[in-house]
mmCIF file of C-alpha atoms and ligand atoms in Angstrom:
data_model
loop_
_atom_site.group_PDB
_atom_site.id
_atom_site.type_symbol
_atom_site.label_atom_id
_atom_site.label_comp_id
_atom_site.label_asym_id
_atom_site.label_seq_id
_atom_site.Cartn_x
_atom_site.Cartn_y
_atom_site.Cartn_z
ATOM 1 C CA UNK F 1 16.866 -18.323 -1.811
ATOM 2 C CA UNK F 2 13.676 -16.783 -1.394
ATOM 3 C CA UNK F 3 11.040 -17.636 -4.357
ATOM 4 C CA UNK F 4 8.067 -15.249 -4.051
ATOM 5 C CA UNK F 5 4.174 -14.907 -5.851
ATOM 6 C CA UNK F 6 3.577 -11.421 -5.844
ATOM 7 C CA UNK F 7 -0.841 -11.440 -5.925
ATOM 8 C CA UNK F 8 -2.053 -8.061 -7.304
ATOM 9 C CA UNK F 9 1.531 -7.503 -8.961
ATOM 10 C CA UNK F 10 0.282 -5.138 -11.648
ATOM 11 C CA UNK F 11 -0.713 -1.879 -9.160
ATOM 12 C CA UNK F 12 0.529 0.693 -7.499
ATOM 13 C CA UNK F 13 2.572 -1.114 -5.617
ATOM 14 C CA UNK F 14 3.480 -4.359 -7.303
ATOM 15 C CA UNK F 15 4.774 -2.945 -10.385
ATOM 16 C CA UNK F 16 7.718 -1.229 -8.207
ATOM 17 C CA UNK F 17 7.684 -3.628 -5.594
ATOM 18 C CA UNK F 18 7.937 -7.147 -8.226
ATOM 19 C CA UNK F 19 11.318 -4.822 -9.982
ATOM 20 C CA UNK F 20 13.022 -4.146 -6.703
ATOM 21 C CA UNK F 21 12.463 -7.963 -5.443
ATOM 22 C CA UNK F 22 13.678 -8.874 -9.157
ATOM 23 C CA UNK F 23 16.527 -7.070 -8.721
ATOM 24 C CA UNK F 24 17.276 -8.346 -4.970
ATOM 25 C CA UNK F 25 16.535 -12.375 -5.317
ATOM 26 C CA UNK F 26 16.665 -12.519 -9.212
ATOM 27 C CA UNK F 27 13.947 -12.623 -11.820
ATOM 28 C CA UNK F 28 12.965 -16.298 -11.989
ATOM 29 C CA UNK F 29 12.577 -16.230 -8.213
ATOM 30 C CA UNK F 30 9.893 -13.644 -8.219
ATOM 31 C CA UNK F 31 6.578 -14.873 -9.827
ATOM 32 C CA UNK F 32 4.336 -11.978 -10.865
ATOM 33 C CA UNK F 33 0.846 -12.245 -11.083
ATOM 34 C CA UNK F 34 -2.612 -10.884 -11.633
ATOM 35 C CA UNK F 35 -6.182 -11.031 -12.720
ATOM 36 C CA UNK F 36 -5.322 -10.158 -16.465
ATOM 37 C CA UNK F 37 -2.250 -9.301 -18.417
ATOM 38 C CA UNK F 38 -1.383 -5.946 -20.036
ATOM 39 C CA UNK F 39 1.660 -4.372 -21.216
ATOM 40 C CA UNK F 40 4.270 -4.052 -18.721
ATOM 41 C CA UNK F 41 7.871 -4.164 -17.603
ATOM 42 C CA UNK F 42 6.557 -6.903 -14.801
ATOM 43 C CA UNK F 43 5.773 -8.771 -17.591
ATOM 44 C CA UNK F 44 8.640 -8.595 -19.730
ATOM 45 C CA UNK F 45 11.335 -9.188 -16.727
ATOM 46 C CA UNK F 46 10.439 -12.944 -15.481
ATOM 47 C CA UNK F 47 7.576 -15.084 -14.551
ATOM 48 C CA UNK F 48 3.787 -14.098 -14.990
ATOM 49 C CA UNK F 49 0.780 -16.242 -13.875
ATOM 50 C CA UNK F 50 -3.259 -15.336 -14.364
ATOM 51 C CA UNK F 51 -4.185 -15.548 -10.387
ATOM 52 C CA UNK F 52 -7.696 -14.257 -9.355
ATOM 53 C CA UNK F 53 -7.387 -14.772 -5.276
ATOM 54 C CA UNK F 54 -10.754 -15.615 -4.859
ATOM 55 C CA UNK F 55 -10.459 -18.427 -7.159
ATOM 56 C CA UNK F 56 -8.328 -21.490 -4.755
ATOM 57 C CA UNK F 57 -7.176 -23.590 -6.794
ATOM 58 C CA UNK F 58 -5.469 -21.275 -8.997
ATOM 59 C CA UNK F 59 -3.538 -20.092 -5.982
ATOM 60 C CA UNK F 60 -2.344 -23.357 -5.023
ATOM 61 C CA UNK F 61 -1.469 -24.759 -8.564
ATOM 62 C CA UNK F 62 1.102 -21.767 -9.170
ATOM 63 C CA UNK F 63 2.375 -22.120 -5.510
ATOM 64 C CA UNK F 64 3.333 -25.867 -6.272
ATOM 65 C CA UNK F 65 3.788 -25.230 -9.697
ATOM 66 C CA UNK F 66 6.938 -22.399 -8.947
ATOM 67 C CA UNK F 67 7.606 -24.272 -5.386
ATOM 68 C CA UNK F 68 6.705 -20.725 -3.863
ATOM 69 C CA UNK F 69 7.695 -20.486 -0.152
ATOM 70 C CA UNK F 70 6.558 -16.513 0.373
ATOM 71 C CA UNK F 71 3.348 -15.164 -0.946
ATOM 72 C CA UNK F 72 3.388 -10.822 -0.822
ATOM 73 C CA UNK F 73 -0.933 -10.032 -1.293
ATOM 74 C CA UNK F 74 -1.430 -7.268 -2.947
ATOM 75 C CA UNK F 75 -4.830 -7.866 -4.711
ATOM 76 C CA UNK F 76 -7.167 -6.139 -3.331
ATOM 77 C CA UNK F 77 -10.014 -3.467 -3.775
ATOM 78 C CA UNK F 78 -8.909 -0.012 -2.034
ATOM 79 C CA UNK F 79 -11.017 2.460 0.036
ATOM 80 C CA UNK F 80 -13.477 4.547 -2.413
ATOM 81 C CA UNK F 81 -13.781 1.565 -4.833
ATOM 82 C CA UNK F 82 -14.584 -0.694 -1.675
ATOM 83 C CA UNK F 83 -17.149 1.595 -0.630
ATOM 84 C CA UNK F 84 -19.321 1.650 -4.306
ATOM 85 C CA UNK F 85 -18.821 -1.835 -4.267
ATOM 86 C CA UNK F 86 -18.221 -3.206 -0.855
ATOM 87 C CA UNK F 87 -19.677 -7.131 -1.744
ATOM 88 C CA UNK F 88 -16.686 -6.637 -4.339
ATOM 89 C CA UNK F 89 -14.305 -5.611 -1.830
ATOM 90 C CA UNK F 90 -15.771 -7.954 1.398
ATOM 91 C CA UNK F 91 -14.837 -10.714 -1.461
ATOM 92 C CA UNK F 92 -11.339 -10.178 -3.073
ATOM 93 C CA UNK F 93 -9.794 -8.463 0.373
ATOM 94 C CA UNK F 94 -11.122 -11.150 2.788
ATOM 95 C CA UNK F 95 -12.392 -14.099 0.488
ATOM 96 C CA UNK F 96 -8.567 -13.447 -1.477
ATOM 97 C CA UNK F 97 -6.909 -12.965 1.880
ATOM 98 C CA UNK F 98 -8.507 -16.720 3.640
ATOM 99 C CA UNK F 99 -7.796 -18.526 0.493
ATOM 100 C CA UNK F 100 -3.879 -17.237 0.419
ATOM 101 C CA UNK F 101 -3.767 -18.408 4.291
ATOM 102 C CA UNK F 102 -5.486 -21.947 3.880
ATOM 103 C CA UNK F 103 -2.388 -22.355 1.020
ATOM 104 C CA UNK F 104 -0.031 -21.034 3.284
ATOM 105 C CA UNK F 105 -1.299 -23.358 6.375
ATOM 106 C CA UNK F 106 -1.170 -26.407 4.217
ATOM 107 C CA UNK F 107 2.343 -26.023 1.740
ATOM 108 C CA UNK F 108 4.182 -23.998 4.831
ATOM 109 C CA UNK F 109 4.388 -21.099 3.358
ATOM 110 C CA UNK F 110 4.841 -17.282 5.258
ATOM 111 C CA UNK F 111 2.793 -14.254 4.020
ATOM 112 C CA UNK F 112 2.891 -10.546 3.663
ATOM 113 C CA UNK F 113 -0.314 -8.697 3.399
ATOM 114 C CA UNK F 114 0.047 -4.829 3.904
ATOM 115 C CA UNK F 115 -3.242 -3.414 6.214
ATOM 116 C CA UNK F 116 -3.728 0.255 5.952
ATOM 117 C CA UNK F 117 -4.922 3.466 7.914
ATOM 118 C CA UNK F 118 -8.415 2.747 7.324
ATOM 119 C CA UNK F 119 -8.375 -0.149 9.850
ATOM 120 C CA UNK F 120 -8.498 2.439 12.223
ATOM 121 C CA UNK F 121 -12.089 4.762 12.842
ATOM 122 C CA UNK F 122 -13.648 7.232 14.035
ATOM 123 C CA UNK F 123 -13.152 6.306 17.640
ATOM 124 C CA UNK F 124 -9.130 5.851 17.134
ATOM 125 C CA UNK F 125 -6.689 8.463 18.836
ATOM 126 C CA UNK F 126 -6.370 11.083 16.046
ATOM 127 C CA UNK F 127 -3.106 12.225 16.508
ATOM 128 C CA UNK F 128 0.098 10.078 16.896
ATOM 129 C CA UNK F 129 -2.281 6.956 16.319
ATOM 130 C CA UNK F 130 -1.115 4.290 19.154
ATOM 131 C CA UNK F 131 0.528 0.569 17.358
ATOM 132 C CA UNK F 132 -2.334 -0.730 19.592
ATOM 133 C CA UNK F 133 -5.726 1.031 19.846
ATOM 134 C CA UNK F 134 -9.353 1.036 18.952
ATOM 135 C CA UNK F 135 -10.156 0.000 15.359
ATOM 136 C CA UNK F 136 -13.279 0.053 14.476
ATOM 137 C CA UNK F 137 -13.729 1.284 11.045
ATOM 138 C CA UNK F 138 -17.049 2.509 9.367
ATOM 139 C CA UNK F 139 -15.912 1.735 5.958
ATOM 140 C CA UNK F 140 -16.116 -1.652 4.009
ATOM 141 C CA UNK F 141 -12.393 -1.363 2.943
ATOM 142 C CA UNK F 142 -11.663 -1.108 6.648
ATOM 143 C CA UNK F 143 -13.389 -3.173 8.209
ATOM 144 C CA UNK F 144 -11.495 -5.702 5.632
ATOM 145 C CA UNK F 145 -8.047 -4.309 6.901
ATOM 146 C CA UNK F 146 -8.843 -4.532 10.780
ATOM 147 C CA UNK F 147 -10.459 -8.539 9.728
ATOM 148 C CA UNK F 148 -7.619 -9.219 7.797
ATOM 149 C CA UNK F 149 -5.208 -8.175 10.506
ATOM 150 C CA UNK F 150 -6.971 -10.453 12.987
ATOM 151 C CA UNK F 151 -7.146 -13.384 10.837
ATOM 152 C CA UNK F 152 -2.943 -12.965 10.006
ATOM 153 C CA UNK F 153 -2.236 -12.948 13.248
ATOM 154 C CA UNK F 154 -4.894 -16.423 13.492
ATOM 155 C CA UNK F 155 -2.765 -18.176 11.078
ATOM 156 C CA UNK F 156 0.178 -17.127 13.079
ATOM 157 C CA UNK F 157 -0.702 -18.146 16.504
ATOM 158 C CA UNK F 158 -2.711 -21.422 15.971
ATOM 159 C CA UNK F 159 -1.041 -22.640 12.847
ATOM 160 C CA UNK F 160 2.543 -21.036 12.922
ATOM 161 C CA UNK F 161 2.244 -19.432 9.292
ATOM 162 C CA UNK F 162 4.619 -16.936 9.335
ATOM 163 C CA UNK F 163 2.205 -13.885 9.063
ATOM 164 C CA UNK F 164 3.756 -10.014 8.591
ATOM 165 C CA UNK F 165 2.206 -6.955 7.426
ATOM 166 C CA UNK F 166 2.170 -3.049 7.900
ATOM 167 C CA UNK F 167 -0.355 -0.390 8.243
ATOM 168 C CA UNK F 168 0.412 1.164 4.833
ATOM 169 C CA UNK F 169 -0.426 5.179 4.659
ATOM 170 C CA UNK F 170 -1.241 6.667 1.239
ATOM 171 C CA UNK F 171 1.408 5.988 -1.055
ATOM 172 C CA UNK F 172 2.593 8.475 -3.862
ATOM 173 C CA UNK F 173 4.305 7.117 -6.617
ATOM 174 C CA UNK F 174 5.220 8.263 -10.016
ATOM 175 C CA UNK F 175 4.900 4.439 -11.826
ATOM 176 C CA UNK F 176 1.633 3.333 -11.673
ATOM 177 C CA UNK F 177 -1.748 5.127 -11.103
ATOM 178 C CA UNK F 178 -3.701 4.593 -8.002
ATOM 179 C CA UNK F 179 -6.096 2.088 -7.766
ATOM 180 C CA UNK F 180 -9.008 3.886 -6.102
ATOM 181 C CA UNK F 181 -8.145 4.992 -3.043
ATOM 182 C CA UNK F 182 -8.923 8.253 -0.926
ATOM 183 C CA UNK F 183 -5.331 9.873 -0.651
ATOM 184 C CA UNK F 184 -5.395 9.192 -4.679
ATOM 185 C CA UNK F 185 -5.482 13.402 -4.529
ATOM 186 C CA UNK F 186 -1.741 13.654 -3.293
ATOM 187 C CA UNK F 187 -0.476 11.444 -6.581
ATOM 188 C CA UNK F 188 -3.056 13.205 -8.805
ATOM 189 C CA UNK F 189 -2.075 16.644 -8.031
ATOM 190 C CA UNK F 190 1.633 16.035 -9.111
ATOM 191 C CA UNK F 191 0.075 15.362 -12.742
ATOM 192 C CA UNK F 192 -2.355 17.953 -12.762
ATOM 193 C CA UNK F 193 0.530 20.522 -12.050
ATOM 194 C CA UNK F 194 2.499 19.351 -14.712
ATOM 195 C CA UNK F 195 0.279 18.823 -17.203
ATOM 196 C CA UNK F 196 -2.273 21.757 -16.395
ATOM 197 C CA UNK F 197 -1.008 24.067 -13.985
ATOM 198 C CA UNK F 198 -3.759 23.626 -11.721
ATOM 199 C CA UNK F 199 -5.777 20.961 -9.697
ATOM 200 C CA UNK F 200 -9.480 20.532 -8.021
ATOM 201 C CA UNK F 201 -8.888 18.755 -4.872
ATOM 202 C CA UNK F 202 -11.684 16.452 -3.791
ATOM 203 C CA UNK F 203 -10.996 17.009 -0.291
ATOM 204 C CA UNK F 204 -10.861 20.068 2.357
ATOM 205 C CA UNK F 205 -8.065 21.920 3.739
ATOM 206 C CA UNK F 206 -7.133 20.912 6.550
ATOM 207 C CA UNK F 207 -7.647 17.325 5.731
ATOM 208 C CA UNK F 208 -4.643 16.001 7.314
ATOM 209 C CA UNK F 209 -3.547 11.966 6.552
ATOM 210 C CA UNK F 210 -0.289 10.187 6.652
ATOM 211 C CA UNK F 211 1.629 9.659 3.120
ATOM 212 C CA UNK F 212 4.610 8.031 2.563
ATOM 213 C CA UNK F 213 6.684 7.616 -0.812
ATOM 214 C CA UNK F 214 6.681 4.908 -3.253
ATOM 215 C CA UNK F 215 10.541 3.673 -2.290
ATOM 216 C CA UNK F 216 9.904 3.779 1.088
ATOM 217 C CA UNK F 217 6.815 1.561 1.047
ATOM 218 C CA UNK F 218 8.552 -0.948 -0.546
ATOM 219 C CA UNK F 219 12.052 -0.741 1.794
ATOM 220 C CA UNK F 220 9.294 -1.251 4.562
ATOM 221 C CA UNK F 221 8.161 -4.631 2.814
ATOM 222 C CA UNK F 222 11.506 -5.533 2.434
ATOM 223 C CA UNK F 223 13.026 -4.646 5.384
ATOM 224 C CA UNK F 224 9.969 -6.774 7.174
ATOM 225 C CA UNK F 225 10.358 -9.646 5.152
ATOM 226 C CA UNK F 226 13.623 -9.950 6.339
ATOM 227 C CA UNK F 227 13.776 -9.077 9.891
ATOM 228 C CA UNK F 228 14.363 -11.800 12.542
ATOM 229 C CA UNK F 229 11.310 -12.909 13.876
ATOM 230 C CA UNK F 230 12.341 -13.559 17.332
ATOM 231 C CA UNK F 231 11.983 -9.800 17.377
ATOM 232 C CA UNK F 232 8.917 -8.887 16.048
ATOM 233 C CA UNK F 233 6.652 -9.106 19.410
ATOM 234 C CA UNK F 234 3.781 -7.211 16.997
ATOM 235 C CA UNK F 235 2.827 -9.111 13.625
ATOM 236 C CA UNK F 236 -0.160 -7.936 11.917
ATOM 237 C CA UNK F 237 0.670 -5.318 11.063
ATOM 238 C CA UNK F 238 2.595 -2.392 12.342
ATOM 239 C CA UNK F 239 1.945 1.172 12.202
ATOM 240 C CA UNK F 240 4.567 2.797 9.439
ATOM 241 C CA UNK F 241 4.775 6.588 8.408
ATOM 242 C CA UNK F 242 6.874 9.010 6.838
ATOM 243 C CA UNK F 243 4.818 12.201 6.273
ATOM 244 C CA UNK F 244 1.157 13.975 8.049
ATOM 245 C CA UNK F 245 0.086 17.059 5.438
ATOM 246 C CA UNK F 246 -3.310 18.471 4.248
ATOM 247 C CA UNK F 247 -3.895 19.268 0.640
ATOM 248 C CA UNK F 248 -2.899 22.904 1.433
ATOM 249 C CA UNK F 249 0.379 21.862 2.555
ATOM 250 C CA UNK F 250 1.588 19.574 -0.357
ATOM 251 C CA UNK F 251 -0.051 22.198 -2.726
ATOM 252 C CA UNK F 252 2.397 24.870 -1.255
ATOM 253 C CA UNK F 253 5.185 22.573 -1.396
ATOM 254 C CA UNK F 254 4.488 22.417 -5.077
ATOM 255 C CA UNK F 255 3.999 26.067 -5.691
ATOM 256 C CA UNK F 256 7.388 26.646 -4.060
ATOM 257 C CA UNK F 257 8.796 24.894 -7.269
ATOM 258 C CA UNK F 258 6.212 25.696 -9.642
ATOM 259 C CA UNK F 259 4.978 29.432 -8.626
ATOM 260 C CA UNK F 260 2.587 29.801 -11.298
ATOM 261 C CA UNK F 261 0.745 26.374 -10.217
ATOM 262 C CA UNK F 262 -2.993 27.068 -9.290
ATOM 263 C CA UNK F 263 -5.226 24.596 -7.020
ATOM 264 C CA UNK F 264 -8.939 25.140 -6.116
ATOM 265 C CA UNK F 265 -11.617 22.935 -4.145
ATOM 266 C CA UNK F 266 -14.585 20.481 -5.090
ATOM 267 C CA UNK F 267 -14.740 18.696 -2.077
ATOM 268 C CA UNK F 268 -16.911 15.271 -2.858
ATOM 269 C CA UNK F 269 -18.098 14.301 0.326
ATOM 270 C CA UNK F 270 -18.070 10.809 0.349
ATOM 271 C CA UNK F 271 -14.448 10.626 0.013
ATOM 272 C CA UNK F 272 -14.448 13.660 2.629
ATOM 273 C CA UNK F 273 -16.911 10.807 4.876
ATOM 274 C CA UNK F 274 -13.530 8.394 4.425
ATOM 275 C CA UNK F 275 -10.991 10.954 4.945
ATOM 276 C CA UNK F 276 -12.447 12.206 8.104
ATOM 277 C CA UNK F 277 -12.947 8.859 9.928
ATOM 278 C CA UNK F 278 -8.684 8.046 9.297
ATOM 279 C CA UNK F 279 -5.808 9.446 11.723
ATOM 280 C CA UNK F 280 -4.031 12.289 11.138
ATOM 281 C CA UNK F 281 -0.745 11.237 12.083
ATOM 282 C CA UNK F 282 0.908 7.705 13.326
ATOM 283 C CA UNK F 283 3.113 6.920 16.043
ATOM 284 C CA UNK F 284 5.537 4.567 14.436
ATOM 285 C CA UNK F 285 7.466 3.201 17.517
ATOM 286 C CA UNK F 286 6.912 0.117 17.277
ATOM 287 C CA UNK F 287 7.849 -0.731 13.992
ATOM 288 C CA UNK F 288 11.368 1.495 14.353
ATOM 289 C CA UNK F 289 11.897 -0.507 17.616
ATOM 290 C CA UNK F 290 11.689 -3.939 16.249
ATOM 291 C CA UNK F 291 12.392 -3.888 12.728
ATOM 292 C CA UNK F 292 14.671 -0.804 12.414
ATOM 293 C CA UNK F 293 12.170 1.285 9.989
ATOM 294 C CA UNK F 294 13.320 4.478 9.257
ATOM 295 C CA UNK F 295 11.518 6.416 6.391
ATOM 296 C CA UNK F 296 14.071 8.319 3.924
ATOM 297 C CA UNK F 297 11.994 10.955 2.416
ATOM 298 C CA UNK F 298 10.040 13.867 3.616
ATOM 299 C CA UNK F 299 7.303 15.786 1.595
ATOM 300 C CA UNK F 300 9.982 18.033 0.041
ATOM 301 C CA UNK F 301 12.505 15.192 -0.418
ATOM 302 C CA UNK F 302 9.776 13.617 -2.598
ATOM 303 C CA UNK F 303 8.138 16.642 -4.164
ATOM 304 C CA UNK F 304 11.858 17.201 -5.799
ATOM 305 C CA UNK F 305 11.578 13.769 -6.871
ATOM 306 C CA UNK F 306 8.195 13.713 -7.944
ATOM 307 C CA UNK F 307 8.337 16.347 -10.321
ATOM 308 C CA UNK F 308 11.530 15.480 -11.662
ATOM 309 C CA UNK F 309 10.425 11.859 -12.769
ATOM 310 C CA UNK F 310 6.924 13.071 -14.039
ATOM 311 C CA UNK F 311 8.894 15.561 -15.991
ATOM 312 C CA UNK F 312 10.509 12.680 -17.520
ATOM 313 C CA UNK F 313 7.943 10.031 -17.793
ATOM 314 C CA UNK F 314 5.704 13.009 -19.316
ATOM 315 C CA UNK F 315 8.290 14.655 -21.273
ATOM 316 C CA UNK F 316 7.484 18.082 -20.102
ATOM 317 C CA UNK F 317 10.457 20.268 -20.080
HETATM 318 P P1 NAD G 401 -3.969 -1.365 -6.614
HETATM 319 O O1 NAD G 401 -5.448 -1.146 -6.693
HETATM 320 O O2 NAD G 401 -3.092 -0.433 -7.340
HETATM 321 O O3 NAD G 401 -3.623 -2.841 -7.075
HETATM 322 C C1 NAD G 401 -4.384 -3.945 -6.673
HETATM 323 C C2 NAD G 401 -4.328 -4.978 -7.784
HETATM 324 O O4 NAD G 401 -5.153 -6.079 -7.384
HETATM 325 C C3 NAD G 401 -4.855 -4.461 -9.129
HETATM 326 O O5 NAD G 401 -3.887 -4.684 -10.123
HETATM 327 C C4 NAD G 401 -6.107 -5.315 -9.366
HETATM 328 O O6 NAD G 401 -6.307 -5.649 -10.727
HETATM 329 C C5 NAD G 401 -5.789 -6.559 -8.559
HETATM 330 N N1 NAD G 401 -6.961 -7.357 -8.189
HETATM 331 C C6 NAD G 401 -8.219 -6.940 -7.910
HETATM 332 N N2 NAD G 401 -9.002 -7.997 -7.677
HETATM 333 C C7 NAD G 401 -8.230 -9.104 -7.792
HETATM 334 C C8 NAD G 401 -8.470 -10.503 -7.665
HETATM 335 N N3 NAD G 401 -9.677 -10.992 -7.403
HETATM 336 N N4 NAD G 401 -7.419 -11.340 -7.842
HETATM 337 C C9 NAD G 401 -6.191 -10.874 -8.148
HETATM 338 N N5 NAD G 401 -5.912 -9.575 -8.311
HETATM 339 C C10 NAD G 401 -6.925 -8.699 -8.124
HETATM 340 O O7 NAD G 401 -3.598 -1.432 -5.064
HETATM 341 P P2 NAD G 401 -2.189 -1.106 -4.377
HETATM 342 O O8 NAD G 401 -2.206 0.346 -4.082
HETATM 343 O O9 NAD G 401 -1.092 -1.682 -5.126
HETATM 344 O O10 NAD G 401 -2.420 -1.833 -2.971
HETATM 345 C C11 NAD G 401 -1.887 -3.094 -2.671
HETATM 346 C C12 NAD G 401 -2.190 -3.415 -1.223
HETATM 347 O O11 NAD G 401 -1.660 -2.387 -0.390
HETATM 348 C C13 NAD G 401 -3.691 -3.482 -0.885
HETATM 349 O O12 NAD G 401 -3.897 -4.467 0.087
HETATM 350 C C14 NAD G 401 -3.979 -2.131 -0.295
HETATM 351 O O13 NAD G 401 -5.056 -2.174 0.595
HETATM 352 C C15 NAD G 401 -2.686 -1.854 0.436
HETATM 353 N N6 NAD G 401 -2.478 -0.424 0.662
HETATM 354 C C16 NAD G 401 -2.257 0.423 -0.367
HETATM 355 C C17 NAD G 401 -2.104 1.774 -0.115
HETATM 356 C C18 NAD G 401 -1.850 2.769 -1.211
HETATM 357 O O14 NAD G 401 -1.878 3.984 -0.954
HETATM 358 N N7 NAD G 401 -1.588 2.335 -2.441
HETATM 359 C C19 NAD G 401 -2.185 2.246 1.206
HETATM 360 C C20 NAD G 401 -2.463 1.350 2.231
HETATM 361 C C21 NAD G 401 -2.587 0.001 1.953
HETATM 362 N N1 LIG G 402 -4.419 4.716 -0.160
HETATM 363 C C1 LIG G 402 -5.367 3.818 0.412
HETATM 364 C C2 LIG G 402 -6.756 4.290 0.148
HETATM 365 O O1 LIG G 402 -6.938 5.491 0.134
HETATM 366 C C3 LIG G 402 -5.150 3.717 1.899
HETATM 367 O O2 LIG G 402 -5.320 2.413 2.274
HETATM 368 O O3 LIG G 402 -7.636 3.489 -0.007
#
């Protein structure tokens, strides 16, 4: 039995990500944790630790503490935070990252740490993005990604930690809010229709980026975590995707269900600096080759899903 610290567990992704494990390997086996605690079902469903992953020691006292053998990093400081405050983000996302790998070299642990479009840059293929290209990022956030990439797949080959991750596209998710990202639009415009009828979208049409939903991401972490590794010839991490559309496309999508929905444009340009230097669409090969990923929803699979649980969570009839 796998026994798990989930860093980071209390964002977009860990809160859905720590429930499904909980469910899977059973709720003492999963040990949430994160820089402070606030009300939460990861809370109230098993074990909770204070970790801040710049801070050592802290890591490796709950690690032998809850005899963890799998750490899943999720703490980290996404793209438009990262570039306000990229001495913040150089810190938690590579400082965090080397701190989680020195624990993992010396208690034999394996880790998971998702990288993300934005390791890739201006000078990357565009279109159907290649598993293995150029990446070299222009923004603080990526240039953690690509580093942190390199330095999993380090660990891997001179100290055998068993190293996995995925190149994570902009998640939407009905849960948790974003965390400061720059495909935060595509979640935010799902509230703004519901709640207001209209949206201002901070980037231009045409801006086309790879998305994927919520339960997807998290089969994807899964589905890694357990794959054999005598097949994974790629480690860190592999290009995953389930969806390529610009705001005017997910905006129609909406209206389709929602005629009287409205959206306009106030493009803020140094998210639209961001946007512009990611792909517009991966090629996913590899990771459907050696791991068997295959994506279940499309953007109209998840718009009908979207709205419905927002209708819910929101209580808008
Ligand atoms: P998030 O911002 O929602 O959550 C990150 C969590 O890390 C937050 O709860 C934050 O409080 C915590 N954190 C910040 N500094 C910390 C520190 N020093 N110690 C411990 N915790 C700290 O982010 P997310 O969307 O859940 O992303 C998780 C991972 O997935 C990140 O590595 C991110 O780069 C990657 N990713 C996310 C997306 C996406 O669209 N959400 C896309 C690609 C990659
Ligand atoms: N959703 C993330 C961001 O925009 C992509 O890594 O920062």
């Amino acid at each position: 039995m796998k026994k798990i610290l989930v860093t980071g567990a209390l964002g977009q992704i860990g809160s859905e990500l720590t429930m499904n494990l909980r469910e899977k390997y059973g709720n003492d086996n999963v040990i949430a944790s994160g820089l402070n605690k606030k009300e939460s079902k990861v809370i109230e469903t098993g074990p909770f630790e204070i970790v801040d992953v710049t801070n050592a020691q802290q890591i490796a006292d709950i690690v032998k503490k809850h005899k963890v053998d799998w750490i899943i990093n999720l703490a980290a400081i996404l793209s438009a935070v990262g570039e306000n405050k990229p001495t913040l983000a150089w810190n938690v996302n590579m400082g965090g990252l080397f701190n989680i790998l020195e624990v993992a070299r010396e208690e034999n642990l394996g880790v998971f740490t998702p990288s993300s479009i934005a390791a890739f840059g201006p000078s990357t293929p565009k279109d159907e993005t290649p598993q293995d290209t150029i990446q070299r990022p222009n923004t603080m956030y990526g240039v953690t990604k690509v580093s942190g990439e390199i330095l999993c797949d380090y660990y891997y080959e001179k100290y055998g930690v068993d190293t996995r991750g995925v190149r994570f596209p902009g998640l939407i998710s009905h849960e948790t809010l974003p965390g400061g990202g720059t495909t935060d639009y595509a979640v935010h415009i799902y509230y703004e229709a519901l709640k207001n009828g209209e949206f201002t979208c901070p980037l231009k049409k045409g801006t086309k980026m790879d998305m994927m939903y919520m339960p997807d991401a998290i089969n994807a972490i899964v589905d890694l975590l357990e794959a054999d590794p005598s097949k994974l010839k790629h480690r860190n991490a592999f290009n995953v995707t389930a969806m390529s559309f610009d705001p005017e496309e997910i905006y129609r999508e909406i209206k389709k269900r929602m005629p009287e929905f409205k959206m306009d444009y106030n493009v803020k340009p140094e998210l639209q600096k961001i946007a512009d230097s990611w792909p517009n669409s991966l090629d996913d090969t590899q990771a459907k080759k050696q791991w068997d990923w295959n994506p279940r929803y499309d953007l109209s699979a998840m718009t009908d899903d979207m709205l419905e649980k927002l209708r819910k969570k929101l209580d808008i009839k």
